[in-house]
PDB file of C-alpha atoms in Angstrom:
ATOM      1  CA  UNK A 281     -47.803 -72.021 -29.045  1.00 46.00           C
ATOM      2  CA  UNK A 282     -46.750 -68.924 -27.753  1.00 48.00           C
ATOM      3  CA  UNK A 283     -48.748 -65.584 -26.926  1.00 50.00           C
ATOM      4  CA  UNK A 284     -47.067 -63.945 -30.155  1.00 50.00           C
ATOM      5  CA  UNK A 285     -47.544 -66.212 -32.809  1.00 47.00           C
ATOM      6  CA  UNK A 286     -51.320 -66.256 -31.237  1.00 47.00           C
ATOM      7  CA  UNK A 287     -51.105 -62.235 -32.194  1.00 48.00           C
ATOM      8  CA  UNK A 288     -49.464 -62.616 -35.201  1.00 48.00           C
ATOM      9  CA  UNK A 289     -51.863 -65.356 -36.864  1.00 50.00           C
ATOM     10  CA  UNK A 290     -54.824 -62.867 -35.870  1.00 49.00           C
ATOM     11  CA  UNK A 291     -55.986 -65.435 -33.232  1.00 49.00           C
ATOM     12  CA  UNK A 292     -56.514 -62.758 -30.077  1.00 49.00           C
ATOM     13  CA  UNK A 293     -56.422 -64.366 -26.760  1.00 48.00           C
ATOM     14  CA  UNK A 294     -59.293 -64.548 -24.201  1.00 49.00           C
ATOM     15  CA  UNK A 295     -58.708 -61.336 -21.809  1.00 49.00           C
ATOM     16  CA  UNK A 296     -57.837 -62.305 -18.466  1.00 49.00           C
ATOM     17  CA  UNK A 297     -60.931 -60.852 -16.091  1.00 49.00           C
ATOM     18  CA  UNK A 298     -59.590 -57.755 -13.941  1.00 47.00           C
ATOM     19  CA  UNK A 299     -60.057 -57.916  -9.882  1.00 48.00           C
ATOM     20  CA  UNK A 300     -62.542 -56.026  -7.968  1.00 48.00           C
ATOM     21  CA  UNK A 301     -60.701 -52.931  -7.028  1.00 44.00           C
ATOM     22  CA  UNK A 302     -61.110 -54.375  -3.128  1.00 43.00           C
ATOM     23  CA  UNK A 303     -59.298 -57.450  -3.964  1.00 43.00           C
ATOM     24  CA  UNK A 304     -56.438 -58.301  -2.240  1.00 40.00           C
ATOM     25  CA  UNK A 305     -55.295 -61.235  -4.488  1.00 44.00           C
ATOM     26  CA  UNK A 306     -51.886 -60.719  -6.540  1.00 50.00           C
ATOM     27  CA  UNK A 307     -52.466 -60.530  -9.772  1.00 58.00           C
ATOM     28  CA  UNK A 308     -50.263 -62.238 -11.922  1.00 65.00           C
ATOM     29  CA  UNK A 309     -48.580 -60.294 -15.000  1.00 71.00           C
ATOM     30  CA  UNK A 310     -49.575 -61.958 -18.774  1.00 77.00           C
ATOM     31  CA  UNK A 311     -47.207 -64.509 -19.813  1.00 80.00           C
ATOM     32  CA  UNK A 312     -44.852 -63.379 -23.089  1.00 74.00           C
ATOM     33  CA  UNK A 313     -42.525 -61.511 -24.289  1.00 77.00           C
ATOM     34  CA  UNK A 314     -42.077 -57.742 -22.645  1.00 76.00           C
ATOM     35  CA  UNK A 315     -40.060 -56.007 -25.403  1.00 75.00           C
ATOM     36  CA  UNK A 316     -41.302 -52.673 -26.805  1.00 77.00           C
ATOM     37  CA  UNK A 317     -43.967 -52.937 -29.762  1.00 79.00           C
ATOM     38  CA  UNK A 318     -41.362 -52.073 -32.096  1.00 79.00           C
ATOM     39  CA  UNK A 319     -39.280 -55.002 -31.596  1.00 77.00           C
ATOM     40  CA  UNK A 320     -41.827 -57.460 -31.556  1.00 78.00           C
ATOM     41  CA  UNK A 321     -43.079 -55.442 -35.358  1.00 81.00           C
ATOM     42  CA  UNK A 322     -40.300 -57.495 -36.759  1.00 82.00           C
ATOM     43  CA  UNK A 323     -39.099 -61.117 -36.715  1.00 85.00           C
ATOM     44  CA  UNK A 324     -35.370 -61.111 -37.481  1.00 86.00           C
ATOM     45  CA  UNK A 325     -35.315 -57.714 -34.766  1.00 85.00           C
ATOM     46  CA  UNK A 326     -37.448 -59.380 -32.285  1.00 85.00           C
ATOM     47  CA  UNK A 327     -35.164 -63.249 -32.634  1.00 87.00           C
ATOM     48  CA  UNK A 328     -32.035 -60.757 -32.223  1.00 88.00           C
ATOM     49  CA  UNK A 329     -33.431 -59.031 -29.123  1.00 86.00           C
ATOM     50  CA  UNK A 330     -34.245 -63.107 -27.612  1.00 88.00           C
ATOM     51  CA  UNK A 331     -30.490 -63.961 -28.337  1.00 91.00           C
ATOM     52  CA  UNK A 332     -29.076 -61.021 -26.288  1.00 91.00           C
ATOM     53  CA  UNK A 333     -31.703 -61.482 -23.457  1.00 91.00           C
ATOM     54  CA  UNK A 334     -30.544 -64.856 -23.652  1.00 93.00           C
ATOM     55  CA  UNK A 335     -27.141 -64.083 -23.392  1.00 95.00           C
ATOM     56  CA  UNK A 336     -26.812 -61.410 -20.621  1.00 94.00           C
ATOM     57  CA  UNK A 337     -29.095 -63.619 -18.309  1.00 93.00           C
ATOM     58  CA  UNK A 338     -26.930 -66.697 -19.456  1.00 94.00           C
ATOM     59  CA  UNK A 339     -23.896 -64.685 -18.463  1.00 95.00           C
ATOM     60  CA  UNK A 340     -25.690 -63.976 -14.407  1.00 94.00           C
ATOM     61  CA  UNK A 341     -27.167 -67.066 -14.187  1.00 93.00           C
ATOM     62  CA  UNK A 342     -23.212 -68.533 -14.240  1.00 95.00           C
ATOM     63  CA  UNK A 343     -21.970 -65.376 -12.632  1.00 94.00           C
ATOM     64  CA  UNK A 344     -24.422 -66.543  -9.598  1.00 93.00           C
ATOM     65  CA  UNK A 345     -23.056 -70.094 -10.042  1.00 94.00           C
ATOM     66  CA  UNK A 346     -19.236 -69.228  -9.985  1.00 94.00           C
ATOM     67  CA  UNK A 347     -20.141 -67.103  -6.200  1.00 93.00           C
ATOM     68  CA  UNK A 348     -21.894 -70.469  -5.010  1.00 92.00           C
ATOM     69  CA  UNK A 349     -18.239 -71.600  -4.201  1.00 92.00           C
ATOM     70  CA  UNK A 350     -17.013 -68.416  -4.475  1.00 90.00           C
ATOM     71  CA  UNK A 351     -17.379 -65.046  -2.345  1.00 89.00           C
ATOM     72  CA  UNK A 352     -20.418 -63.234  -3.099  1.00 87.00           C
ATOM     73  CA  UNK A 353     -24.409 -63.647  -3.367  1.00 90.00           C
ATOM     74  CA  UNK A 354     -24.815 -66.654  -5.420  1.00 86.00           C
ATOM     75  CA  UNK A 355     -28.564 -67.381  -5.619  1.00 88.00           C
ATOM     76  CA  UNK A 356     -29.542 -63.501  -5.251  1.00 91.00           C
ATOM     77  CA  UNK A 357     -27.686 -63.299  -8.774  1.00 93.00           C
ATOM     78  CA  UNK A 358     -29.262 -66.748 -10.094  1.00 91.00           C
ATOM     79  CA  UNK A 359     -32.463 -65.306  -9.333  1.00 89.00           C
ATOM     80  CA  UNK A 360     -31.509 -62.120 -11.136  1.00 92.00           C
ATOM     81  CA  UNK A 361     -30.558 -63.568 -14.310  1.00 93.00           C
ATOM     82  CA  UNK A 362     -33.520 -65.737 -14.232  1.00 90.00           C
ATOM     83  CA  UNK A 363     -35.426 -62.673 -14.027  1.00 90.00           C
ATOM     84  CA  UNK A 364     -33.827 -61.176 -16.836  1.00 91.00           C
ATOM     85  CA  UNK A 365     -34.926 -64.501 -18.826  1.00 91.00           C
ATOM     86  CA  UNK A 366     -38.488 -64.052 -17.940  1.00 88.00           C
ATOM     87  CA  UNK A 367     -38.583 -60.660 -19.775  1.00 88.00           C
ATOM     88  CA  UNK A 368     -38.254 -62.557 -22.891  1.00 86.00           C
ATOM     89  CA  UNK A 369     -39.207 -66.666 -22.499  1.00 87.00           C
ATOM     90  CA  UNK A 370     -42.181 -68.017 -20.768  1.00 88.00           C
ATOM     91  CA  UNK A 371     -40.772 -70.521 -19.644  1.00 89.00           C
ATOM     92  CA  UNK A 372     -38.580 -68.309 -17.416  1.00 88.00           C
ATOM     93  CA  UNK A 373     -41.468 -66.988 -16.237  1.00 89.00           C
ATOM     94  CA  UNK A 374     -43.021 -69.901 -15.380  1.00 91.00           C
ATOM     95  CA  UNK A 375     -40.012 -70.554 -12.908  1.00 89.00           C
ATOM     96  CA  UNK A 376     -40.345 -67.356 -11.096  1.00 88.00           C
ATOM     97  CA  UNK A 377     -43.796 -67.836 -10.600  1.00 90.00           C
ATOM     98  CA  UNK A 378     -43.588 -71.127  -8.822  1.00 91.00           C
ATOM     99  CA  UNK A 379     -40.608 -69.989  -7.113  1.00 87.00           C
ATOM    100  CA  UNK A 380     -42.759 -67.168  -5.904  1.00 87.00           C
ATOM    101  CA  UNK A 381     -45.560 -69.449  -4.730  1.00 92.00           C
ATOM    102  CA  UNK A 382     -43.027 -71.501  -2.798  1.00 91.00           C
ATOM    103  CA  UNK A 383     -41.222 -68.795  -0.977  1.00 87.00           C
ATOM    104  CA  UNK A 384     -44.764 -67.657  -0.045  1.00 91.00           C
ATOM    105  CA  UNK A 385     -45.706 -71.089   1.478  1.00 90.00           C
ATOM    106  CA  UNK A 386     -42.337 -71.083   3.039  1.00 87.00           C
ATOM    107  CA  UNK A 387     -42.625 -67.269   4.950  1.00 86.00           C
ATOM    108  CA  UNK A 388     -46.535 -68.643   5.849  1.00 87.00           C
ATOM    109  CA  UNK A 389     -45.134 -72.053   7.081  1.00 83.00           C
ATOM    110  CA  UNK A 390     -41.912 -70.489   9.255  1.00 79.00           C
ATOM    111  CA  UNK A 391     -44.809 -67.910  11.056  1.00 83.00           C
ATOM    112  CA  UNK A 392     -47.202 -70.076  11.787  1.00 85.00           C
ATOM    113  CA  UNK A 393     -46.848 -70.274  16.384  1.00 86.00           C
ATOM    114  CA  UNK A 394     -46.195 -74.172  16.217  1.00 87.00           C
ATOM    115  CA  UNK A 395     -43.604 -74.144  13.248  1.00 84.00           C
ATOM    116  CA  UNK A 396     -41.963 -71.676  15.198  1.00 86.00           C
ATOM    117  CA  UNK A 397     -41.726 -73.334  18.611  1.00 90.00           C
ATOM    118  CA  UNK A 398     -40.889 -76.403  17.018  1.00 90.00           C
ATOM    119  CA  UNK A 399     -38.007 -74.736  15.367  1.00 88.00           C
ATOM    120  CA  UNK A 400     -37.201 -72.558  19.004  1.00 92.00           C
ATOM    121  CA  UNK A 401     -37.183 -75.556  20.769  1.00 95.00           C
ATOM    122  CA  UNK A 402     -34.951 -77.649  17.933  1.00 96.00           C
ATOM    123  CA  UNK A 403     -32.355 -74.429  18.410  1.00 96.00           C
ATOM    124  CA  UNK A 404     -32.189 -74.692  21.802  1.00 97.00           C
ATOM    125  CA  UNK A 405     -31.520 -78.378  22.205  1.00 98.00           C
ATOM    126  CA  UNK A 406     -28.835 -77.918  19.655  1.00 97.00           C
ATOM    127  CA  UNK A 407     -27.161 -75.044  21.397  1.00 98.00           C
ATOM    128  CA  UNK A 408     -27.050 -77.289  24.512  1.00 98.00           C
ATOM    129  CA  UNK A 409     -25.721 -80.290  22.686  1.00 98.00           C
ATOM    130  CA  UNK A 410     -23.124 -77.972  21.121  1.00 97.00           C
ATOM    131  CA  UNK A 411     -22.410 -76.236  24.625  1.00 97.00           C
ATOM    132  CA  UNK A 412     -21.870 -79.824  26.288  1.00 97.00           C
ATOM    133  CA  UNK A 413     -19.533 -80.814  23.728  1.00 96.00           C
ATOM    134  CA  UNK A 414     -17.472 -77.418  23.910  1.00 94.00           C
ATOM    135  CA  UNK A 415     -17.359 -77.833  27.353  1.00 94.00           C
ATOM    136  CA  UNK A 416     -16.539 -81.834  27.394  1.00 94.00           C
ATOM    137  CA  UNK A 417     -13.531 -80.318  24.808  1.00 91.00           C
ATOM    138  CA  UNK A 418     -12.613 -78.273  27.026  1.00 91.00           C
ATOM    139  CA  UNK A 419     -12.344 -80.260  30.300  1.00 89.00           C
ATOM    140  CA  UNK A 420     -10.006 -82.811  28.502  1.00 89.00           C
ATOM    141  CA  UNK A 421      -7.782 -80.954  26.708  1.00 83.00           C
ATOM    142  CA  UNK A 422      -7.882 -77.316  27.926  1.00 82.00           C
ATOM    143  CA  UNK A 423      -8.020 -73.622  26.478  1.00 81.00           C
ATOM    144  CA  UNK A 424      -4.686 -73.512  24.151  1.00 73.00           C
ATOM    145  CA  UNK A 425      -4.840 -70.058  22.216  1.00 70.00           C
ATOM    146  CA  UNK A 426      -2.191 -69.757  18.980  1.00 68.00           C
ATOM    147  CA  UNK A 427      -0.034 -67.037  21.068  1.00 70.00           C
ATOM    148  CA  UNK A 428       0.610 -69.575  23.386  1.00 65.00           C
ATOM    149  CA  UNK A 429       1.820 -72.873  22.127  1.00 62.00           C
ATOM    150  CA  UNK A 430       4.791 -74.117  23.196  1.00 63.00           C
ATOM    151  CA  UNK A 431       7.201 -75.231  19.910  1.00 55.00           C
TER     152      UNK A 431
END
């Protein structure tokens, strides 16, 4: 059951309790539909505003899969249209929410000082690995640039 069928069947829903004004914890916006009173006054308006919310983020959401394999910034976009979906659907909004949480953990994880040296010291071997086996390359066959081979 959805947050506006809960409004329109007189049913309100518990209020969410405000933080302190010193907390520091996000607050998370309601879950529903953000389109203005007006739409949401009628059914047929409100169903027809859903379809075309549907519909532009449908038409990002495989704009952002086309520049996957093509030139240009594929998940940036994906993320956009899904973003457009969560002003309408809940469950859109329930996917940019945990998406959120995980790119949170992530930044936390990649800062914390022994994540990080792990991943310094994992570069630095594979630079060296990389550098040996430029420079074995390059001891058995030699330097040949474009300009210079002989047809």
């Amino acid at each position: 059951m959805s947050a506006q069928s809960d409004e329109r069947d007189g049913i309100a829903a518990p209020a969410a309790p405000h933080p302190a004004a010193g907390d520091t914890a996000e607050t998370e916006r309601e879950l529903g539909s953000r389109a203005p009173a007006f739409i949401k006054a009628s059914k047929p308006l409100h169903l027809s505003w859903q379809v075309g919310v549907f519909a532009v983020g449908l038409a990002v959401v495989a704009a952002g899969i086309a520049m996957l394999v093509l030139p240009g910034p594929g998940w940036l976009v994906i993320f956009g249209g899904m973003a457009i979906w969560a002003t309408e659907f809940v469950w859109a909004q329930l996917v940019l929410r945990w998406t959120r949480r995980k790119v949170a953990e992530a930044a936390q994880k990649a800062l914390d000082p022994e994540v990080r040296r792990r991943n310094i010291i994992l570069t630095v071997v594979g630079l060296v690995i990389i550098a040996a086996l430029v420079a074995v390359y390059l001891w058995r066959f030699g330097l040949s640039l474009p300009w210079n081979v002989d047809e």
